[in-house]
XYZ file of C-alpha atoms in Angstrom:
380
model
C -31.464 76.441 29.677
C -31.419 79.398 27.147
C -33.616 82.424 27.679
C -35.296 81.471 24.407
C -36.417 78.125 25.645
C -37.693 79.615 28.849
C -39.635 82.109 26.887
C -41.121 79.237 24.822
C -42.288 77.456 27.908
C -43.922 80.559 29.373
C -45.428 81.344 26.059
C -47.030 77.929 26.102
C -48.707 78.641 29.368
C -49.960 81.955 28.087
C -51.118 80.731 24.735
C -53.075 77.987 26.411
C -54.663 80.464 28.724
C -55.623 82.860 25.903
C -56.959 79.777 23.853
C -59.032 78.761 26.762
C -60.519 82.358 27.034
C -58.741 82.974 30.354
C -56.938 86.020 29.230
C -58.561 88.589 26.899
C -58.555 92.315 26.823
C -58.019 92.537 30.444
C -61.511 91.756 31.099
C -60.968 88.636 33.240
C -59.368 89.289 36.673
C -56.057 87.741 37.510
C -57.604 85.882 40.559
C -60.093 84.201 38.359
C -57.485 83.061 35.809
C -55.229 81.835 38.614
C -58.024 79.635 40.089
C -58.942 78.209 36.768
C -58.131 74.527 36.199
C -57.379 75.324 32.582
C -54.866 77.965 33.660
C -53.296 75.487 36.020
C -52.958 72.802 33.336
C -51.313 75.292 30.959
C -48.921 76.368 33.761
C -48.123 72.608 34.500
C -47.466 72.019 30.784
C -44.956 74.887 30.710
C -43.423 73.813 34.062
C -42.691 70.458 32.726
C -40.645 71.915 29.915
C -38.686 73.972 32.353
C -38.152 71.108 34.736
C -36.860 68.885 31.884
C -34.225 71.669 31.253
C -33.158 72.125 34.830
C -34.988 75.503 35.213
C -36.163 74.516 38.696
C -36.512 78.002 40.192
C -38.553 79.062 37.057
C -40.851 76.040 37.870
C -41.317 77.325 41.396
C -41.957 80.910 40.222
C -44.505 79.722 37.640
C -46.446 77.204 39.764
C -46.675 79.147 43.046
C -50.085 80.464 42.177
C -51.443 76.988 41.322
C -50.560 74.910 44.380
C -54.194 73.837 44.835
C -53.642 71.640 41.750
C -52.078 68.326 42.484
C -49.990 68.156 39.377
C -48.607 71.649 39.998
C -48.065 70.934 43.777
C -46.029 67.880 42.777
C -43.863 69.664 40.274
C -43.361 72.444 42.737
C -42.185 70.258 45.530
C -39.850 68.272 43.194
C -38.255 71.620 42.032
C -37.654 72.606 45.743
C -35.979 69.318 46.373
C -33.748 69.708 43.189
C -32.803 73.181 44.411
C -32.174 71.961 48.028
C -34.557 74.697 49.235
C -37.627 72.455 50.086
C -39.104 73.620 53.338
C -42.021 72.799 55.603
C -44.551 74.182 53.157
C -43.199 71.692 50.603
C -43.530 68.844 53.152
C -47.035 69.770 53.826
C -47.957 69.850 50.027
C -46.314 66.369 49.631
C -48.212 65.064 52.703
C -51.416 66.465 51.273
C -50.869 64.578 48.084
C -49.980 61.285 49.900
C -53.140 61.492 51.922
C -55.179 61.819 48.823
C -53.639 58.594 47.479
C -50.894 60.044 45.214
C -48.208 57.408 45.161
C -45.446 59.935 43.978
C -46.544 62.214 46.819
C -46.051 59.325 49.378
C -42.660 58.551 47.892
C -41.542 62.115 48.193
C -42.766 62.323 51.856
C -40.600 59.315 52.553
C -37.628 60.960 50.746
C -37.974 64.274 52.835
C -38.280 62.463 56.024
C -35.317 60.196 55.274
C -33.112 63.114 54.278
C -34.367 65.765 56.471
C -35.721 68.052 53.848
C -37.947 70.704 55.220
C -38.535 68.386 58.112
C -36.708 66.605 60.895
C -35.216 63.287 59.956
C -37.566 60.557 60.935
C -36.863 56.979 59.727
C -39.912 55.425 61.289
C -42.250 57.760 59.590
C -40.240 57.553 56.290
C -40.570 53.735 56.284
C -44.422 54.169 56.753
C -44.480 56.549 53.833
C -42.494 54.335 51.631
C -44.562 51.342 52.462
C -47.818 53.402 51.749
C -46.202 54.487 48.356
C -45.524 50.800 47.639
C -49.083 49.831 48.437
C -50.334 52.513 45.886
C -48.194 50.837 43.314
C -44.955 52.912 43.475
C -42.124 50.548 42.414
C -39.340 53.363 43.000
C -40.093 53.167 46.747
C -39.018 49.542 46.968
C -35.533 50.672 46.328
C -35.934 53.714 48.555
C -36.861 51.355 51.431
C -33.304 49.777 51.084
C -31.880 53.145 50.966
C -33.632 54.034 54.222
C -32.569 50.876 55.981
C -28.972 51.545 54.896
C -29.279 55.178 56.272
C -30.542 53.768 59.518
C -27.842 51.233 59.657
C -30.279 48.271 59.522
C -27.943 46.577 57.088
C -29.417 43.067 56.952
C -32.802 44.619 55.960
C -31.080 46.797 53.451
C -29.380 43.921 51.927
C -32.509 41.942 51.822
C -34.452 44.848 50.219
C -31.876 45.217 47.447
C -31.601 41.450 46.953
C -35.334 41.446 45.955
C -34.661 43.938 43.181
C -31.168 43.207 41.949
C -32.315 41.041 39.024
C -34.321 43.934 37.672
C -32.629 47.014 38.770
C -28.900 47.678 38.248
C -28.660 50.347 40.949
C -30.062 47.780 43.607
C -27.686 45.120 42.314
C -24.792 47.553 42.859
C -25.981 48.606 46.281
C -26.545 44.848 47.275
C -23.114 43.969 46.124
C -21.317 46.810 47.834
C -23.381 46.498 51.120
C -22.900 42.736 51.201
C -19.104 43.082 50.911
C -18.790 45.962 53.474
C -21.449 45.192 55.950
C -22.599 41.571 55.233
C -20.064 39.958 57.745
C -19.337 37.417 55.006
C -17.079 34.713 56.487
C -16.972 32.411 53.425
C -13.970 33.477 51.248
C -15.460 31.950 48.131
C -18.712 34.024 48.591
C -16.760 37.072 49.308
C -14.507 36.734 46.127
C -17.580 36.054 44.049
C -19.124 39.479 45.127
C -15.801 41.294 44.593
C -15.551 39.758 41.102
C -19.101 40.887 40.473
C -18.457 44.347 41.593
C -15.402 44.555 39.358
C -17.598 43.592 36.363
C -20.080 46.295 37.317
C -17.228 48.897 37.569
C -16.303 48.387 33.933
C -19.423 50.388 32.800
C -20.674 52.070 36.019
C -18.801 54.913 37.627
C -20.715 54.556 40.895
C -19.637 51.002 41.079
C -16.023 51.919 40.366
C -16.157 54.681 42.911
C -17.542 52.362 45.557
C -14.744 49.662 44.852
C -12.068 52.527 45.157
C -13.463 53.583 48.532
C -13.772 50.047 49.677
C -10.253 49.191 48.930
C -8.910 52.461 50.141
C -10.516 52.028 53.523
C -10.292 48.237 53.839
C -14.065 47.981 54.235
C -14.902 44.355 54.027
C -11.731 43.600 52.157
C -7.984 43.968 52.854
C -6.952 47.521 52.190
C -5.060 47.860 48.862
C -4.221 51.373 47.882
C -2.824 50.499 44.397
C -6.078 48.679 43.706
C -8.128 51.681 45.062
C -6.256 54.035 42.779
C -6.970 51.563 39.764
C -10.711 51.679 40.441
C -10.710 55.459 41.058
C -8.921 56.050 37.648
C -11.681 53.853 36.157
C -14.458 55.945 37.643
C -12.753 59.059 36.415
C -12.713 57.597 32.864
C -16.359 56.753 33.260
C -17.183 60.530 34.218
C -16.716 60.779 37.877
C -15.432 64.264 38.799
C -14.713 63.709 42.523
C -12.010 61.211 42.761
C -9.070 63.069 41.215
C -7.734 64.044 44.496
C -7.740 60.439 45.882
C -5.771 59.393 42.774
C -3.519 62.414 42.855
C -2.486 61.754 46.450
C -2.077 57.915 46.323
C -0.784 57.369 42.763
C 2.892 56.349 42.846
C 3.368 56.348 39.136
C 1.616 59.706 38.319
C 3.703 62.560 36.775
C 3.448 65.981 38.200
C 1.443 67.198 35.217
C -0.989 64.275 35.692
C -1.448 65.243 39.454
C -2.312 68.804 38.352
C -4.723 67.562 35.778
C -6.396 65.229 38.261
C -6.779 68.061 40.646
C -8.008 70.629 38.225
C -10.737 68.133 37.028
C -11.943 67.517 40.585
C -15.205 69.148 41.184
C -14.912 69.290 44.966
C -11.678 70.153 46.624
C -12.443 70.280 50.245
C -9.693 68.295 52.079
C -6.801 70.815 52.785
C -4.395 68.137 53.976
C -4.727 65.805 51.080
C -4.603 68.613 48.512
C -1.442 69.928 50.318
C 0.206 66.489 50.231
C -0.806 66.024 46.515
C 0.653 69.325 45.520
C 4.098 68.636 47.105
C 5.371 66.971 43.824
C 4.181 69.448 41.359
C 5.696 72.269 43.336
C 8.977 70.334 43.539
C 8.804 70.047 39.787
C 8.316 73.765 39.366
C 4.570 73.887 38.419
C 3.990 76.875 40.532
C 1.222 78.751 38.630
C -0.747 75.516 38.134
C -0.469 74.824 41.891
C -1.613 78.257 42.691
C -4.720 77.883 40.402
C -5.701 74.925 42.538
C -4.864 76.571 45.901
C -6.888 79.715 44.974
C -10.035 77.577 44.883
C -9.946 77.435 48.709
C -11.067 80.012 51.151
C -8.457 82.347 52.678
C -8.365 80.340 55.928
C -7.805 77.161 53.948
C -5.155 78.825 51.786
C -3.311 79.889 54.912
C -3.349 76.219 56.117
C -1.929 75.130 52.759
C 0.736 77.902 53.010
C 1.645 76.572 56.365
C 2.017 73.094 55.088
C 4.258 74.232 52.154
C 6.356 76.428 54.595
C 6.845 73.552 56.938
C 7.804 71.286 54.039
C 9.985 73.583 52.001
C 10.764 76.680 54.033
C 9.992 80.362 53.433
C 12.789 81.236 51.068
C 12.310 78.208 48.854
C 11.505 77.810 45.202
C 7.992 76.374 45.755
C 6.864 79.053 48.259
C 8.373 81.928 46.255
C 6.957 80.391 42.964
C 3.466 80.286 44.686
C 3.964 83.878 45.714
C 4.870 84.939 42.299
C 1.781 83.024 40.879
C -0.441 84.650 43.451
C 0.648 88.273 42.374
C 0.559 87.281 38.744
C -3.258 86.273 39.218
C -4.018 89.763 40.424
C -2.040 91.585 37.661
C 0.594 92.825 40.144
C 3.535 90.837 38.815
C 4.816 90.717 35.249
C 8.001 88.716 35.945
C 8.891 85.133 35.337
C 7.230 82.526 37.684
C 10.471 80.759 38.354
C 10.471 80.427 42.226
C 13.538 82.804 42.487
C 13.467 85.603 45.185
C 15.250 88.151 43.029
C 15.398 91.745 43.754
C 12.653 92.442 41.214
C 10.494 89.759 42.670
C 11.063 91.035 46.252
C 10.276 94.539 44.994
C 6.847 93.172 43.624
C 6.197 91.485 46.827
C 6.908 94.697 48.766
C 4.340 96.598 46.524
C 1.762 93.882 46.829
C 2.045 93.754 50.537
C 1.968 97.459 51.049
C -1.217 97.815 48.947
C -2.771 95.401 51.574
C -1.129 97.138 54.541
C 1.062 94.092 55.245
C 4.428 95.106 56.526
C 7.328 93.303 55.089
C 10.016 92.864 57.816
C 11.470 89.674 56.481
C 10.245 87.065 53.985
C 9.336 84.645 56.758
C 6.556 82.115 57.407
C 4.247 84.722 59.156
C 4.574 87.118 56.315
C 3.849 84.375 53.625
C 0.750 83.317 55.622
C -0.588 86.878 55.568
C 0.131 86.998 51.799
C -1.819 83.855 51.066
C -4.724 84.937 53.278
C -4.924 88.281 51.520
C -5.571 86.855 48.095
C -9.170 87.320 46.749
């Protein structure tokens, strides 16, 4: 969100307060203004604009003085959940709303208890909160109840909850289909085939369905494991906007080029699996894509970079084109190497390595695995 839009939202609150006679010539105390229901309404109006544009911390800052107002409290807690900073105070605010008969408050209490947000996970109390929200007319809590049963591994109840909603709710339809396949203990081949066919149809337009199908066939959950089919679904998910399956495709794709593997890894938002990333990078390094490979490796912590270096040293050896190429790329990224990234340990490359190492108080005795590991760990 732009600074201009934030200022507009805050200006709305101030304008409303002035229009209501709550701020004028400094004659009205701040405490009176904060306690005023009109001031709270103005702040809530501004906070809604901020929330719609993802400015959750600004929402928290603006509404902190108006938590006695139910609407302000609700927005405040939602912002805390969005920021993943919700604490016990947020839980108490949501509980206060729920006790007052606010259905959204009851649902949020269920969410916080189910996910352990600001409070210890408690499925039993979460279920009671969701059922209370449903009694108050909250339709969203019906699906949340299914999510709760799934989290609690009460799979038959989860499947039944999703089944009631699948005709009217695409998300419940997807959850019902995936859970029925993976946890439904289906013994009828025709029934299973129909569900898999339905999931395939959903995956054509729903990245979450495609992602679920990819995971299902990769793990062999409820179906026979089929890596090529898993890769196909993962590619489909990526085409639909998923940003976390690139590593899976890069590692398991038998037909991808080195450039495609690099592209998939660069487009992956979360690269956390050191072993899978190391395996996926073997082909690009064999093809000479040293700088691109280092760009991916540099996203990891020093300890993880050292683990990746260890993998490459075991695979290729210390004085090898891939390892030397990565070392050149490392130095290039810090501006301490201006030569060609070609994987060749020439005298000029070795001299650059010596200077790089000396600047970090790393002694070069020989270009061996221990030395390379220290180089990789030293990179900022």
